[in-house]
Tab-separated table of C-alpha atoms in Angstrom:
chain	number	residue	atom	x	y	z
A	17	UNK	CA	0.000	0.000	0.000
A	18	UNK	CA	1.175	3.331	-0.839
A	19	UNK	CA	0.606	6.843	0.819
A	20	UNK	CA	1.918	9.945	0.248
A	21	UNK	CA	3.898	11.848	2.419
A	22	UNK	CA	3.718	15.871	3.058
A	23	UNK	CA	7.010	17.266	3.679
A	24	UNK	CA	7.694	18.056	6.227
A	25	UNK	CA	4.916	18.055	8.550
A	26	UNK	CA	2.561	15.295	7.855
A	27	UNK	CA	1.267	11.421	6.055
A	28	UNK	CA	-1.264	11.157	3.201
A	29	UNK	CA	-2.673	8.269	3.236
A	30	UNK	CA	-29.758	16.157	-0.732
A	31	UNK	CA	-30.601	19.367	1.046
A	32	UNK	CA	-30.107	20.380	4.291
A	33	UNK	CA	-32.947	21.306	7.264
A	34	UNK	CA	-30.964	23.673	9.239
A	35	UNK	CA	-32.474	25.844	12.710
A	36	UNK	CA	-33.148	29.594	12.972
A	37	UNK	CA	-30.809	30.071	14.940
A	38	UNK	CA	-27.472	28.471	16.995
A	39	UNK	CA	-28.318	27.921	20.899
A	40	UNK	CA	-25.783	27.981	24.027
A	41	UNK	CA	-24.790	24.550	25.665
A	42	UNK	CA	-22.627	23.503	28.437
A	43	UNK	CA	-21.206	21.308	26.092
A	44	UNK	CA	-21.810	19.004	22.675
A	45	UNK	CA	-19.962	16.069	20.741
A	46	UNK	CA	-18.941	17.808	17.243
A	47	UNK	CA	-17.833	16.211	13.904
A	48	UNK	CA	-16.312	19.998	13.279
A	49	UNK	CA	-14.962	22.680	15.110
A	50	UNK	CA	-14.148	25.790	13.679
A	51	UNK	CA	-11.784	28.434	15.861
A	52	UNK	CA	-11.722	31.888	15.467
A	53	UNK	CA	-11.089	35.867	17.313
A	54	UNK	CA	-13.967	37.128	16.689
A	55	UNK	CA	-17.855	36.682	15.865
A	56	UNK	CA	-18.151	36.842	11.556
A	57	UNK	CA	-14.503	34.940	11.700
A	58	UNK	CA	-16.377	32.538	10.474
A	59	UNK	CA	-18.508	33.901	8.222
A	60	UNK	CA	-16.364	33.216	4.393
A	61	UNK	CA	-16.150	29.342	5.650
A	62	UNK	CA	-20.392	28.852	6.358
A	63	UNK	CA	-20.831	27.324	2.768
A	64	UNK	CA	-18.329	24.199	3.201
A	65	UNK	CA	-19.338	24.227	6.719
A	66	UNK	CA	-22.986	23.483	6.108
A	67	UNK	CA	-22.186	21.208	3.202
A	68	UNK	CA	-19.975	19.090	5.417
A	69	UNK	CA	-23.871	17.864	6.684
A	70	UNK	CA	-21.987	16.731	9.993
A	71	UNK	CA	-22.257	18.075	13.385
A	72	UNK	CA	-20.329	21.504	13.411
A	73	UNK	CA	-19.582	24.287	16.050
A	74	UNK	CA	-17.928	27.640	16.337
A	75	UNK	CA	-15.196	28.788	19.202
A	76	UNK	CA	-15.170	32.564	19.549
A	77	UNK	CA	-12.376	33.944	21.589
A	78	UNK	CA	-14.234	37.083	22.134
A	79	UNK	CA	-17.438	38.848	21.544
A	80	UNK	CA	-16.053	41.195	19.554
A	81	UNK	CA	-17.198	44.379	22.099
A	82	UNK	CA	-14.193	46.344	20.775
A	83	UNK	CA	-15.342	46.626	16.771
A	84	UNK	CA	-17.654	49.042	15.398
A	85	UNK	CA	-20.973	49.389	15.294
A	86	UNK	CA	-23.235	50.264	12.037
A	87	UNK	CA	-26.613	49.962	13.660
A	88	UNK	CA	-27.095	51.673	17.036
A	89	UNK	CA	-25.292	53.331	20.255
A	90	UNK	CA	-24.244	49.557	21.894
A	91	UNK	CA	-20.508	50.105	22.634
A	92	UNK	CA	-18.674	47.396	25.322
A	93	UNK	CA	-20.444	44.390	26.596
A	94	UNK	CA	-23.895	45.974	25.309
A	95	UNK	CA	-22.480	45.693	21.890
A	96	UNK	CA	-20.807	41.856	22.402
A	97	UNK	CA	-24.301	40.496	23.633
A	98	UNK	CA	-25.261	41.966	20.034
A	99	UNK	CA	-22.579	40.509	18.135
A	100	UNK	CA	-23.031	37.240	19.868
A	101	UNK	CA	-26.814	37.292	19.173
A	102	UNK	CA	-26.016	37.751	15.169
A	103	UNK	CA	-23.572	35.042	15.526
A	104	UNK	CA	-25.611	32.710	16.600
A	105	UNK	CA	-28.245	33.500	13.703
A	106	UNK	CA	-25.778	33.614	11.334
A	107	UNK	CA	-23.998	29.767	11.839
A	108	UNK	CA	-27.382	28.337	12.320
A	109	UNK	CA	-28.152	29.330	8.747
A	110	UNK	CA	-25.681	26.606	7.899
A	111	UNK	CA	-27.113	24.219	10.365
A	112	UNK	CA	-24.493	25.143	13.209
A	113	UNK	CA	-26.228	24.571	16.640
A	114	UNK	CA	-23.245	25.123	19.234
A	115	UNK	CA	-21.420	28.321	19.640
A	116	UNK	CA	-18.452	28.340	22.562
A	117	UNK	CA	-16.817	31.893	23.760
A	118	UNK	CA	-13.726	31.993	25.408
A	119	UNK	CA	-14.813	35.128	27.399
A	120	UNK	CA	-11.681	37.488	26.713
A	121	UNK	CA	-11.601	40.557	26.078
A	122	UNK	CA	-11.935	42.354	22.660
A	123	UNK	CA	-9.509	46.091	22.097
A	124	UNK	CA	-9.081	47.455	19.239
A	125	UNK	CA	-7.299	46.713	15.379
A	126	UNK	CA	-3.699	45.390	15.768
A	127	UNK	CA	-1.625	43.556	13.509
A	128	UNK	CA	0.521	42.522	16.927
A	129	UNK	CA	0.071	38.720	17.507
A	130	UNK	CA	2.252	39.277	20.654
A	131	UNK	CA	0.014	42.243	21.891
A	132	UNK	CA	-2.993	39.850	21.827
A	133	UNK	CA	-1.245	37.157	23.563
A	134	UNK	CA	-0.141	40.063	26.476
A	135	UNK	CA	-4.061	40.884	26.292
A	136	UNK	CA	-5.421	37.256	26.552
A	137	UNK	CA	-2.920	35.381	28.550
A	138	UNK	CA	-1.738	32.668	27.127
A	139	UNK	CA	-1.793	29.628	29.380
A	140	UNK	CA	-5.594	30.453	30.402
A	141	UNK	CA	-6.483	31.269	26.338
A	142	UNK	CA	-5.020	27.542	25.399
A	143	UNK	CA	-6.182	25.924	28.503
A	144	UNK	CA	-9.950	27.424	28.200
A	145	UNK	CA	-9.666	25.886	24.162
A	146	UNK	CA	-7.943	22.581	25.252
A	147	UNK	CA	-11.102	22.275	27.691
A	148	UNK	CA	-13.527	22.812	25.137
A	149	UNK	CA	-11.684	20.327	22.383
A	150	UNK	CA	-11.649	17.775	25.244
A	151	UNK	CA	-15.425	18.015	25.609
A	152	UNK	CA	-16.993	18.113	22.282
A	153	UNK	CA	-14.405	15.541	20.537
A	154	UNK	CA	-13.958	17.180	17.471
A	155	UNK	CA	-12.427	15.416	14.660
A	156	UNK	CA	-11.554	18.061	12.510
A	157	UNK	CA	-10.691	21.607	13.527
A	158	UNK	CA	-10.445	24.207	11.001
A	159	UNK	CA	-8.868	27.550	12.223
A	160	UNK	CA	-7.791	31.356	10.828
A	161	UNK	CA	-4.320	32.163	8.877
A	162	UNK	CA	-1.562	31.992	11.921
A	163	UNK	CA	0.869	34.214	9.853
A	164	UNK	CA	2.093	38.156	9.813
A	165	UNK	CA	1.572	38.604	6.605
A	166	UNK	CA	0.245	42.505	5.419
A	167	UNK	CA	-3.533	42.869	6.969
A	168	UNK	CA	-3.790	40.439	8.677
A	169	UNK	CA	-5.256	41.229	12.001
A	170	UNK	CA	-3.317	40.450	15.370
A	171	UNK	CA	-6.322	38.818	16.964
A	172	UNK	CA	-7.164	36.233	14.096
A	173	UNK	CA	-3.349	35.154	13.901
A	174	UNK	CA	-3.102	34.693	17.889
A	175	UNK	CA	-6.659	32.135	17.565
A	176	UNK	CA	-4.725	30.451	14.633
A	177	UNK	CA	-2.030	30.200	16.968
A	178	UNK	CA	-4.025	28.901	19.992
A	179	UNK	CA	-6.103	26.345	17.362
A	180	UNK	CA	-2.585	24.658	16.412
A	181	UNK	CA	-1.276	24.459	19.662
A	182	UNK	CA	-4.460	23.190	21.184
A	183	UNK	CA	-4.423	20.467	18.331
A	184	UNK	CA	-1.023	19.389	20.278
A	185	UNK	CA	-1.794	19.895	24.154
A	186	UNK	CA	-5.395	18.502	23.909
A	187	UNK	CA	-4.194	15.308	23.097
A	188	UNK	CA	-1.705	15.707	25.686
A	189	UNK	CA	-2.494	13.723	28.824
A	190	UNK	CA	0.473	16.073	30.474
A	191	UNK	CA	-1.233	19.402	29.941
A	192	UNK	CA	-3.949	20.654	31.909
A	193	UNK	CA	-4.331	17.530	34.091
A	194	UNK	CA	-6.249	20.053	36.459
A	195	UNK	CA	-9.321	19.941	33.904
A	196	UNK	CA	-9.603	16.636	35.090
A	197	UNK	CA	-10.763	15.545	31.232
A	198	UNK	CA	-9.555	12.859	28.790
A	199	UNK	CA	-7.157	13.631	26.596
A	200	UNK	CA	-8.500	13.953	22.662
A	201	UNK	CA	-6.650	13.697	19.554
A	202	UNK	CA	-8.031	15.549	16.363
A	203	UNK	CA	-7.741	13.654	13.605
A	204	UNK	CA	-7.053	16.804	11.157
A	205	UNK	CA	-6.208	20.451	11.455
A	206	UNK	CA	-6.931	23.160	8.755
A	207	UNK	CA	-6.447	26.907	8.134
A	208	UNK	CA	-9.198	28.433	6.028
A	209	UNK	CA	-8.013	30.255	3.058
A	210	UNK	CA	-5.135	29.690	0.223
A	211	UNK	CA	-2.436	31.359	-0.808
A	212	UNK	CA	-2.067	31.053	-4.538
A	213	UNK	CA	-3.561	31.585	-7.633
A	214	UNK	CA	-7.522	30.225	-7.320
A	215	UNK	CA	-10.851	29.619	-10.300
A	216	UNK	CA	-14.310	30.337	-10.476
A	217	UNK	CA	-16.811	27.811	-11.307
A	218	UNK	CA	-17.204	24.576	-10.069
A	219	UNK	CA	-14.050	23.003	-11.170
A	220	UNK	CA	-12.343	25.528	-8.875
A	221	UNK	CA	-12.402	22.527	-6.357
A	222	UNK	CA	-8.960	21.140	-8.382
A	223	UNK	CA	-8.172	24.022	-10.663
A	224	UNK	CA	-6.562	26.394	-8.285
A	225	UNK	CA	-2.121	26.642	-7.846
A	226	UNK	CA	-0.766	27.197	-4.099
A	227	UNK	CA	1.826	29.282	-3.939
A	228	UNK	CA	4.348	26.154	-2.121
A	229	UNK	CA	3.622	22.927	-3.938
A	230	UNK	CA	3.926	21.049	-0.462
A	231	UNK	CA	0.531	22.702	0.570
A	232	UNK	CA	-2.263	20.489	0.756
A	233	UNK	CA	-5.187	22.734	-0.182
A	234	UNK	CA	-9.183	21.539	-0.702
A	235	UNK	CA	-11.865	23.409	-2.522
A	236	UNK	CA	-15.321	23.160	-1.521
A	237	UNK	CA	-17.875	25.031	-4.310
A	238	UNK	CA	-20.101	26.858	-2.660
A	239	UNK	CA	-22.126	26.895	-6.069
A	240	UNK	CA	-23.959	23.417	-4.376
A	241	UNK	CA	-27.611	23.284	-3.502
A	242	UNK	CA	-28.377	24.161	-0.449
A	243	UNK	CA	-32.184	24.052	0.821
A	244	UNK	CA	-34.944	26.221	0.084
A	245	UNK	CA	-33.762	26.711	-3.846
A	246	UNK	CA	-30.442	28.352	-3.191
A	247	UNK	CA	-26.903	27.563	-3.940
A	248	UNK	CA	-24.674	27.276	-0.347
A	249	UNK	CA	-22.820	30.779	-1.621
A	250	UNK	CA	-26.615	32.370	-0.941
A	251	UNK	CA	-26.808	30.718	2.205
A	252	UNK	CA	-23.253	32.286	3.073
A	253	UNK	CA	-24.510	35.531	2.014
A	254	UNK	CA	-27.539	35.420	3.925
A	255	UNK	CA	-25.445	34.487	6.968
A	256	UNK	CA	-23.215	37.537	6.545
A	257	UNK	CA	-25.875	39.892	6.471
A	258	UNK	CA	-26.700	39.026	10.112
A	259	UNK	CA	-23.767	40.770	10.582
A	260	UNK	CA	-25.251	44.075	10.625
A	261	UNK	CA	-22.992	45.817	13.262
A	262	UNK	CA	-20.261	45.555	11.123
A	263	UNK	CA	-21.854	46.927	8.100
A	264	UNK	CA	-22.445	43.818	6.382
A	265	UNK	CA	-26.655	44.212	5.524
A	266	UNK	CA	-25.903	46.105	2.906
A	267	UNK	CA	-23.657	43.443	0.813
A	268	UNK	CA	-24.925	42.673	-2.238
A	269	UNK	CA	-26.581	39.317	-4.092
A	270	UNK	CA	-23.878	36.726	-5.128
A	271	UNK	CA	-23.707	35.571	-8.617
A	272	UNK	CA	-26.381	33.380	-9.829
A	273	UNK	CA	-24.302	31.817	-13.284
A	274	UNK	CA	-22.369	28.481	-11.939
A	275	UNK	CA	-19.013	30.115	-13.845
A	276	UNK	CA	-18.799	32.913	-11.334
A	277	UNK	CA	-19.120	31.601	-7.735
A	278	UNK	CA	-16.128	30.374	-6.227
A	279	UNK	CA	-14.577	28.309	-3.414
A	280	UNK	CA	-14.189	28.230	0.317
A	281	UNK	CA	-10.773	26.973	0.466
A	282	UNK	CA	-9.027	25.219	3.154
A	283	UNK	CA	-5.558	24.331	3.774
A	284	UNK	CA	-4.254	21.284	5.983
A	285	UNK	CA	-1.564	22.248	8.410
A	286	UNK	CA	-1.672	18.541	10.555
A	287	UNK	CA	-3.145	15.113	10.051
A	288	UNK	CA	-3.281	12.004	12.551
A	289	UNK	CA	-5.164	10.190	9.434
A	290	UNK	CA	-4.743	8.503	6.181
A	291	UNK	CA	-6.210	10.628	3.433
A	292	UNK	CA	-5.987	10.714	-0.435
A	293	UNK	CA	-4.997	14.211	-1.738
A	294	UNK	CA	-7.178	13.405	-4.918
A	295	UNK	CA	-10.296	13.310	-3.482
A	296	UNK	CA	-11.599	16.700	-3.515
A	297	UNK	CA	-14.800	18.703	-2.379
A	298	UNK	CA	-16.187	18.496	0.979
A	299	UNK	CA	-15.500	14.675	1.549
A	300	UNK	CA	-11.615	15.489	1.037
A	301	UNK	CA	-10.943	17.075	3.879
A	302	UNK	CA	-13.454	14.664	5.794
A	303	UNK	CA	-11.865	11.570	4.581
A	304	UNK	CA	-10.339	9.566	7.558
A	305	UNK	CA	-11.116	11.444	10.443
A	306	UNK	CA	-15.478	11.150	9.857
A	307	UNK	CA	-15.741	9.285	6.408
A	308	UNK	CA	-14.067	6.838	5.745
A	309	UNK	CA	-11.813	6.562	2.890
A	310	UNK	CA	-9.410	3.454	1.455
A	311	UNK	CA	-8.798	2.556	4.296
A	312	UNK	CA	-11.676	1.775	7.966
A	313	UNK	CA	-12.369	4.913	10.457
A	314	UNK	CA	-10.047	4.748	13.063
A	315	UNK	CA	-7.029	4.006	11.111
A	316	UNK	CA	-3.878	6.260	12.588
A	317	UNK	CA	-1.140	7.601	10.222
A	318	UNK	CA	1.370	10.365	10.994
A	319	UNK	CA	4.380	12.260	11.325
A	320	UNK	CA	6.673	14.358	13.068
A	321	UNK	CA	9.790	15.908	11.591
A	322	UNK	CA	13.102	16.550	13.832
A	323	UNK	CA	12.915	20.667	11.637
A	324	UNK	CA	10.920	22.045	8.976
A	325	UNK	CA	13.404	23.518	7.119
A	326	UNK	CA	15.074	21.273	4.468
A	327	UNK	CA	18.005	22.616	2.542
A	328	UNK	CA	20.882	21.145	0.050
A	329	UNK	CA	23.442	19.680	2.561
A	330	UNK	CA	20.796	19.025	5.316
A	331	UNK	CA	18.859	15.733	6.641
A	332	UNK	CA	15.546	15.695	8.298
A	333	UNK	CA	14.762	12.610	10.908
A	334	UNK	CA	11.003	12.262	10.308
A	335	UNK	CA	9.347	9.495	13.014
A	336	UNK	CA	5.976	7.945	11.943
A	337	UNK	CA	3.663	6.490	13.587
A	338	UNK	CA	0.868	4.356	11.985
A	339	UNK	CA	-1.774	1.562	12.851
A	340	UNK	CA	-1.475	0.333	9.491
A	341	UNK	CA	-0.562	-3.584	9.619
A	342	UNK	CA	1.496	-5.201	6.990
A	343	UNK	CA	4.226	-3.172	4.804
A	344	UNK	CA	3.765	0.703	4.156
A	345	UNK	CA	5.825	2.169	1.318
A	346	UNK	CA	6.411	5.995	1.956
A	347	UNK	CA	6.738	8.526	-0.957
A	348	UNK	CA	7.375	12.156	-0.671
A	349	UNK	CA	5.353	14.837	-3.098
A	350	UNK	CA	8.801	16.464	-4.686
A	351	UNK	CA	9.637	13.092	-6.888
A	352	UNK	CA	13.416	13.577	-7.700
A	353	UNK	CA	14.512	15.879	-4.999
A	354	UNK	CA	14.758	13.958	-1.968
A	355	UNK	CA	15.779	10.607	-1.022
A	356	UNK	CA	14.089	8.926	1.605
A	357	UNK	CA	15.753	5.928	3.821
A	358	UNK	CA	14.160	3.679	4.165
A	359	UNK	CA	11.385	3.980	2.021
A	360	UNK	CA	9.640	1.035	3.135
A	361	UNK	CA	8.625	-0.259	6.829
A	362	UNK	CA	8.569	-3.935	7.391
A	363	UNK	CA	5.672	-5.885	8.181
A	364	UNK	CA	4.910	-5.459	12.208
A	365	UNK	CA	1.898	-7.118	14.176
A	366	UNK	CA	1.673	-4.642	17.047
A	367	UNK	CA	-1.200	-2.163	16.057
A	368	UNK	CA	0.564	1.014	17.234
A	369	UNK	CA	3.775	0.842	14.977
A	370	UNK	CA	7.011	3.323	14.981
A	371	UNK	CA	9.695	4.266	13.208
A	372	UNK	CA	12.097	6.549	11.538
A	373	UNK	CA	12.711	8.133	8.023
A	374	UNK	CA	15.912	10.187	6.754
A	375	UNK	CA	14.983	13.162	4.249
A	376	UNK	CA	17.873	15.148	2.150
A	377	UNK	CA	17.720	16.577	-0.681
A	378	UNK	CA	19.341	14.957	-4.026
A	379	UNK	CA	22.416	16.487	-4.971
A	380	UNK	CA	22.343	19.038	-7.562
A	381	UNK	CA	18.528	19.837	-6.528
A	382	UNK	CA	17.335	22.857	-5.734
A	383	UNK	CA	16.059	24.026	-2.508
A	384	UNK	CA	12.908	22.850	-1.432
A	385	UNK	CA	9.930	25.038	0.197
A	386	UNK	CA	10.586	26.142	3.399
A	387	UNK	CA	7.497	26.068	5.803
């Protein structure tokens, strides 16, 4: 059997009834947990989110008391019981029933990751997320973009941040033993968004280019039917106009013609699973964490490298760990750069198998992505 591996962080391997509105629980077992700063974070992922027809929820770190506000006087925690309100109508458009909040506090616009974490705290920010990943059991957690880059606002890369840590320490049983909760493992961790060049039209599920060929990106269309006659992109739409406090009633219809509505895209940062990269849409980037895919739900397949920087001269120790019985033949995405020893584990019976690969790049061969 053959999988594919990511260098150099991880393994290959009808309509919808939705509610009026998201309610507040103690806590709920989710298929899908998306992360994010702020209430509308989530708002340009609702149309894969409701298409993914599994049980989804939303983690808000705050209420988002320190934005602006389009409709009325509401300023403070006047105006975060409003956000929260057209939060919660918002995700339940796409059939989204749980909403958590982190309770810290919103300020205003930065681009400072490090100012938010001074703001937040972060051992009581991860801990409070670790907590609520332990008690709904997601198997899939999709978060914001973690990085610096231009625009990017402070608060949504510090929730990135927390989201990728958390996928770490929740599975843990060393951190947090106070919470007195079982450790969980996510099965696969996302960022929403992609950087490269992206399509219109349904076949913008494959035909898009990331910038760093060792990005595993998925497409979903929102161009799908949702319920009530509309595509998911209308849904979405609808959605964001709950959003009026931040000016968002106003934005206009979405393209009816198939050629012009786009993707929600989605870009894997960590896998515990088996997956194909070839099977695209919404099942993609469901595939061996809550459908099942070559191989049976519950089948483990990962890895950890030593770095993640690979450069001419340079060898990355990459350990594995896999469930898989029988032999597993490894190959790496950039054919002809790298050589891998060994490429092929041995037959083992144990059900929890190690071991070890050596990556460096082939002489002569340019230098790889860095990530």
């Amino acid at each position: 059997m053959r999988w594919v591996a990511l260098l150099p962080l991880v393994l290959l391997a009808g309509a919808t009834a939705v509610p009026a509105q998201a309610v507040e629980r103690d806590r709920a077992e989710l298929d899908v947990l998306f992360v994010g700063a702020h209430p509308d974070d989530e708002a340009g992922s609702l149309a894969a989110l409701g298409q993914f027809k599994v049980r989804s929820g939303v983690v808000t770190v705050t209420r988002g008391e320190g934005g602006g506000n389009a409709v009325g006087t509401e300023e403070g925690p006047e105006l975060g019981r409003l956000r929260e309100a057209e939060e919660r109508r918002a995700v339940g458009k796409a059939g989204i029933t749980d909403v958590f909040n982190l309770d810290k506090a919103d300020f205003y616009y930065t681009v400072s990751s490090p100012l938010t974490q001074q703001a937040w705290g972060h051992e009581d920010s991860l801990g409070k997320l670790v907590r609520v990943i332990r008690q709904t059991k997601p198997k899939v957690v999709i978060t914001m973009d973690p990085a610096p880059s231009p625009g990017n606002h402070g608060n949504h890369q510090y929730a990135a941040r927390l989201a990728i840590e958390a996928f770490d320490k929740a599975a843990d049983p060393k951190a947090f033993r106070e919470q007195g909760l079982r450790p969980w493992a996510v099965s696969r961790l996302f960022t929403s968004g992609l950087k490269g060049e992206r399509t219109r039209g349904p076949n913008c599920v494959s035909a898009f280019t990331p910038t760093e060929p060792t990005d595993r990106v998925w497409g979903v269309w929102a161009g799908a039917p949702a319920y009530g006659g509309q595509t998911w992109a209308q849904v979405e739409r609808a959605a964001q106009r709950e959003y009026a406090s931040q000016g968002w009633a106003g934005f206009p219809d979405v393209p009816t013609d198939p050629a012009q509505i786009g993707c929600d895209y989605f870009t894997q940062i960590a896998s515990r699973v088996p997956y194909r990269v070839d099977n695209r849409g919404p099942l993609g980037i469901l595939e061996g964490a809550i459908v099942p895919g070559e191989l049976p739900l519950g089948t483990k397949l990962s890895a950890k490298p030593s770095k993640y920087a690979v450069t001419a001269g340079s060898q990355v120790k990459i350990d594995v760990t896999s469930s898989v019985r029988g032999p597993v033949t490894l190959t790496h995405l950039l054919d002809g750069l790298f050589e891998v020893t060994p490429s092929r584990f041995p037959p083992m019976p144990s059900p929890a198998r190690r071991g070890s690969v050596s990556v460096s790049p082939v002489a002569g061969s340019p230098d790889p992505p860095r990530h």
